[in-house]
PDB file of C-alpha atoms in Angstrom:
ATOM      1  CA  MET K  14      27.937 -91.104  60.522  1.00  0.00           C
ATOM      2  CA  ASP K  15      29.069 -94.773  60.543  1.00  0.00           C
ATOM      3  CA  VAL K  16      28.161 -97.549  57.928  1.00  0.00           C
ATOM      4  CA  HIS K  17      28.744-100.882  57.749  1.00  0.00           C
ATOM      5  CA  LEU K  18      28.351-103.025  54.705  1.00  0.00           C
ATOM      6  CA  VAL K  19      28.149-106.471  53.549  1.00  0.00           C
ATOM      7  CA  LEU K  20      29.357-106.797  49.464  1.00  0.00           C
ATOM      8  CA  PRO K  21      30.508-109.903  47.809  1.00  0.00           C
ATOM      9  CA  TRP K  22      33.957-110.196  47.159  1.00  0.00           C
ATOM     10  CA  PRO K  23      35.353-108.394  44.081  1.00  0.00           C
ATOM     11  CA  PRO K  24      37.279-109.043  41.422  1.00  0.00           C
ATOM     12  CA  SER K  25      40.777-108.616  41.591  1.00  0.00           C
ATOM     13  CA  VAL K  26      42.683-105.759  39.835  1.00  0.00           C
ATOM     14  CA  ASN K  27      44.073-108.091  37.414  1.00  0.00           C
ATOM     15  CA  ALA K  28      40.438-109.029  36.251  1.00  0.00           C
ATOM     16  CA  TYR K  29      38.677-105.799  36.302  1.00  0.00           C
ATOM     17  CA  TYR K  30      40.160-104.303  33.500  1.00  0.00           C
ATOM     18  CA  ARG K  31      40.531-105.288  29.826  1.00  0.00           C
ATOM     19  CA  HIS K  32      42.386-104.029  26.887  1.00  0.00           C
ATOM     20  CA  LEU K  33      41.055-104.114  23.895  1.00  0.00           C
ATOM     21  CA  SER K  34      43.635-104.656  20.800  1.00  0.00           C
ATOM     22  CA  LYS K  35      41.466-104.907  17.711  1.00  0.00           C
ATOM     23  CA  GLY K  36      38.328-103.114  16.287  1.00  0.00           C
ATOM     24  CA  PRO K  37      37.802 -99.221  16.649  1.00  0.00           C
ATOM     25  CA  LEU K  38      38.633 -99.449  20.217  1.00  0.00           C
ATOM     26  CA  ALA K  39      41.996-100.997  19.899  1.00  0.00           C
ATOM     27  CA  GLY K  40      44.530 -99.835  22.461  1.00  0.00           C
ATOM     28  CA  ARG K  41      41.917 -98.585  25.167  1.00  0.00           C
ATOM     29  CA  THR K  42      41.523-100.211  28.732  1.00  0.00           C
ATOM     30  CA  LEU K  43      37.868-100.546  29.833  1.00  0.00           C
ATOM     31  CA  ILE K  44      36.281-101.919  33.053  1.00  0.00           C
ATOM     32  CA  SER K  45      35.899-105.526  32.157  1.00  0.00           C
ATOM     33  CA  LYS K  46      32.026-107.565  32.180  1.00  0.00           C
ATOM     34  CA  ASP K  47      33.089-109.193  35.509  1.00  0.00           C
ATOM     35  CA  GLY K  48      33.947-105.476  36.940  1.00  0.00           C
ATOM     36  CA  ARG K  49      30.366-103.664  35.220  1.00  0.00           C
ATOM     37  CA  VAL K  50      28.343-106.485  36.924  1.00  0.00           C
ATOM     38  CA  TYR K  51      30.476-106.235  40.415  1.00  0.00           C
ATOM     39  CA  ARG K  52      29.750-102.437  40.285  1.00  0.00           C
ATOM     40  CA  ASP K  53      26.092-103.110  39.419  1.00  0.00           C
ATOM     41  CA  THR K  54      25.926-105.504  42.080  1.00  0.00           C
ATOM     42  CA  VAL K  55      26.989-103.332  44.923  1.00  0.00           C
ATOM     43  CA  THR K  56      24.550-100.365  43.454  1.00  0.00           C
ATOM     44  CA  GLU K  57      22.089-102.707  44.109  1.00  0.00           C
ATOM     45  CA  ILE K  58      22.751-103.330  47.515  1.00  0.00           C
ATOM     46  CA  ILE K  59      23.188 -99.397  48.497  1.00  0.00           C
ATOM     47  CA  LYS K  60      20.271 -98.599  46.923  1.00  0.00           C
ATOM     48  CA  ARG K  61      18.400-100.760  49.145  1.00  0.00           C
ATOM     49  CA  ARG K  62      19.926 -99.522  52.006  1.00  0.00           C
ATOM     50  CA  ASN K  63      18.997 -96.183  51.326  1.00  0.00           C
ATOM     51  CA  LEU K  64      22.174 -94.622  52.079  1.00  0.00           C
ATOM     52  CA  LYS K  65      23.347 -91.067  52.274  1.00  0.00           C
ATOM     53  CA  THR K  66      26.195 -90.116  50.175  1.00  0.00           C
ATOM     54  CA  MET K  67      29.264 -89.385  52.518  1.00  0.00           C
ATOM     55  CA  ALA K  68      30.934 -86.844  51.080  1.00  0.00           C
ATOM     56  CA  SER K  69      33.556 -85.709  54.009  1.00  0.00           C
ATOM     57  CA  ARG K  70      37.011 -87.195  54.987  1.00  0.00           C
ATOM     58  CA  LEU K  71      36.599 -91.025  55.613  1.00  0.00           C
ATOM     59  CA  MET K  72      38.271 -93.429  57.424  1.00  0.00           C
ATOM     60  CA  VAL K  73      37.825 -97.391  55.699  1.00  0.00           C
ATOM     61  CA  THR K  74      38.432-100.273  57.386  1.00  0.00           C
ATOM     62  CA  ILE K  75      37.852-103.498  55.420  1.00  0.00           C
ATOM     63  CA  GLU K  76      37.567-106.994  56.491  1.00  0.00           C
ATOM     64  CA  ALA K  77      38.216-109.340  53.728  1.00  0.00           C
ATOM     65  CA  ASN K  78      36.787-113.007  53.706  1.00  0.00           C
ATOM     66  CA  PRO K  79      38.359-114.793  50.898  1.00  0.00           C
ATOM     67  CA  PRO K  80      35.997-117.819  49.140  1.00  0.00           C
ATOM     68  CA  ASP K  81      39.161-120.177  48.993  1.00  0.00           C
ATOM     69  CA  ARG K  82      42.677-121.111  49.970  1.00  0.00           C
ATOM     70  CA  ARG K  83      44.060-119.324  46.964  1.00  0.00           C
ATOM     71  CA  ARG K  84      47.230-116.992  47.588  1.00  0.00           C
ATOM     72  CA  ARG K  85      45.498-113.466  47.142  1.00  0.00           C
ATOM     73  CA  ASP K  86      47.070-109.973  47.302  1.00  0.00           C
ATOM     74  CA  LEU K  87      45.044-108.152  49.200  1.00  0.00           C
ATOM     75  CA  ASP K  88      45.889-104.605  47.835  1.00  0.00           C
ATOM     76  CA  ASN K  89      44.320-106.285  44.521  1.00  0.00           C
ATOM     77  CA  LEU K  90      40.675-106.024  45.545  1.00  0.00           C
ATOM     78  CA  LEU K  91      41.063-102.343  46.624  1.00  0.00           C
ATOM     79  CA  LYS K  92      40.208-100.814  43.167  1.00  0.00           C
ATOM     80  CA  ALA K  93      37.104-102.601  41.984  1.00  0.00           C
ATOM     81  CA  LEU K  94      35.370-102.177  45.752  1.00  0.00           C
ATOM     82  CA  LEU K  95      36.261 -98.606  45.818  1.00  0.00           C
ATOM     83  CA  ASP K  96      35.282 -97.866  42.827  1.00  0.00           C
ATOM     84  CA  ALA K  97      31.887 -99.538  43.027  1.00  0.00           C
ATOM     85  CA  LEU K  98      31.436 -97.439  46.440  1.00  0.00           C
ATOM     86  CA  VAL K  99      32.287 -94.623  44.494  1.00  0.00           C
ATOM     87  CA  HIS K 100      30.156 -95.643  41.210  1.00  0.00           C
ATOM     88  CA  SER K 101      27.116 -96.378  43.972  1.00  0.00           C
ATOM     89  CA  GLY K 102      27.141 -93.356  45.425  1.00  0.00           C
ATOM     90  CA  ALA K 103      28.419 -94.608  48.788  1.00  0.00           C
ATOM     91  CA  ILE K 104      30.915 -92.192  49.140  1.00  0.00           C
ATOM     92  CA  ALA K 105      31.168 -89.209  46.864  1.00  0.00           C
ATOM     93  CA  ASP K 106      35.013 -89.893  45.896  1.00  0.00           C
ATOM     94  CA  ASP K 107      37.656 -92.243  46.978  1.00  0.00           C
ATOM     95  CA  SER K 108      39.876 -89.253  47.551  1.00  0.00           C
ATOM     96  CA  LEU K 109      38.229 -88.347  50.682  1.00  0.00           C
ATOM     97  CA  ILE K 110      39.505 -91.614  52.133  1.00  0.00           C
ATOM     98  CA  ASP K 111      42.264 -90.373  54.696  1.00  0.00           C
ATOM     99  CA  HIS K 112      42.706 -93.807  56.740  1.00  0.00           C
ATOM    100  CA  LEU K 113      42.351 -96.949  54.852  1.00  0.00           C
ATOM    101  CA  THR K 114      43.154-100.446  56.603  1.00  0.00           C
ATOM    102  CA  ILE K 115      42.152-103.649  55.170  1.00  0.00           C
ATOM    103  CA  TYR K 116      43.083-107.356  56.736  1.00  0.00           C
ATOM    104  CA  ARG K 117      42.438-110.741  55.796  1.00  0.00           C
ATOM    105  CA  GLY K 118      39.781-112.119  57.903  1.00  0.00           C
ATOM    106  CA  PRO K 119      38.560-115.842  57.816  1.00  0.00           C
ATOM    107  CA  ARG K 120      38.111-117.599  55.023  1.00  0.00           C
ATOM    108  CA  CYS K 121      34.089-117.687  53.705  1.00  0.00           C
ATOM    109  CA  PRO K 122      33.879-120.849  51.290  1.00  0.00           C
ATOM    110  CA  THR K 123      32.024-120.879  47.962  1.00  0.00           C
ATOM    111  CA  SER K 124      31.557-116.933  47.520  1.00  0.00           C
ATOM    112  CA  GLY K 125      33.655-115.012  49.707  1.00  0.00           C
ATOM    113  CA  LYS K 126      32.889-111.154  51.178  1.00  0.00           C
ATOM    114  CA  VAL K 127      34.096-108.011  52.333  1.00  0.00           C
ATOM    115  CA  SER K 128      32.946-106.614  55.509  1.00  0.00           C
ATOM    116  CA  ILE K 129      33.496-102.963  55.400  1.00  0.00           C
ATOM    117  CA  ASP K 130      33.034 -99.759  57.701  1.00  0.00           C
ATOM    118  CA  ILE K 131      33.125 -96.230  56.955  1.00  0.00           C
ATOM    119  CA  THR K 132      33.207 -93.724  59.391  1.00  0.00           C
ATOM    120  CA  GLU K 133      32.900 -89.738  58.441  1.00  0.00           C
ATOM    121  CA  LEU K 134      36.066 -87.606  60.099  1.00  0.00           C
ATOM    122  CA  GLU K 135      36.489 -84.292  61.785  1.00  0.00           C
ATOM    123  CA  GLU K 136      37.859 -81.854  59.587  1.00  0.00           C
ATOM    124  CA  ALA K 137      41.699 -81.795  60.225  1.00  0.00           C
ATOM    125  CA  THR K 138      42.822 -78.182  61.015  1.00  0.00           C
ATOM    126  CA  GLU K 139      46.260 -77.175  59.830  1.00  0.00           C
ATOM    127  CA  CYS K 140      49.230 -78.797  61.023  1.00  0.00           C
TER     128      CYS K 140
END
């Protein structure tokens, strides 16, 4: 089964987490409000598509269309994006990804987006 998704631009890994320094939870690292909002948004998109959870070995290709001309490290997008795919039930676990490609596409002004192709792979035999 192959799935094509177009999702909003994710928060970078730098904005995905927040570290608590005060109160009873001091010292803990949590997903930030922006991260939780992003996960919920992706979950709503996946629910509307009524997708079955992909639980076999996977190949994932991501085209990242940034919202502006700022310099960005593409690898900083992966944590929030892959966690959202797991949280939404699109894929069972990101450890199932055997082949991962990410590349920068043309700029998509105002909001940015990511286009994702997920392909189930044949089970590999022993080498």
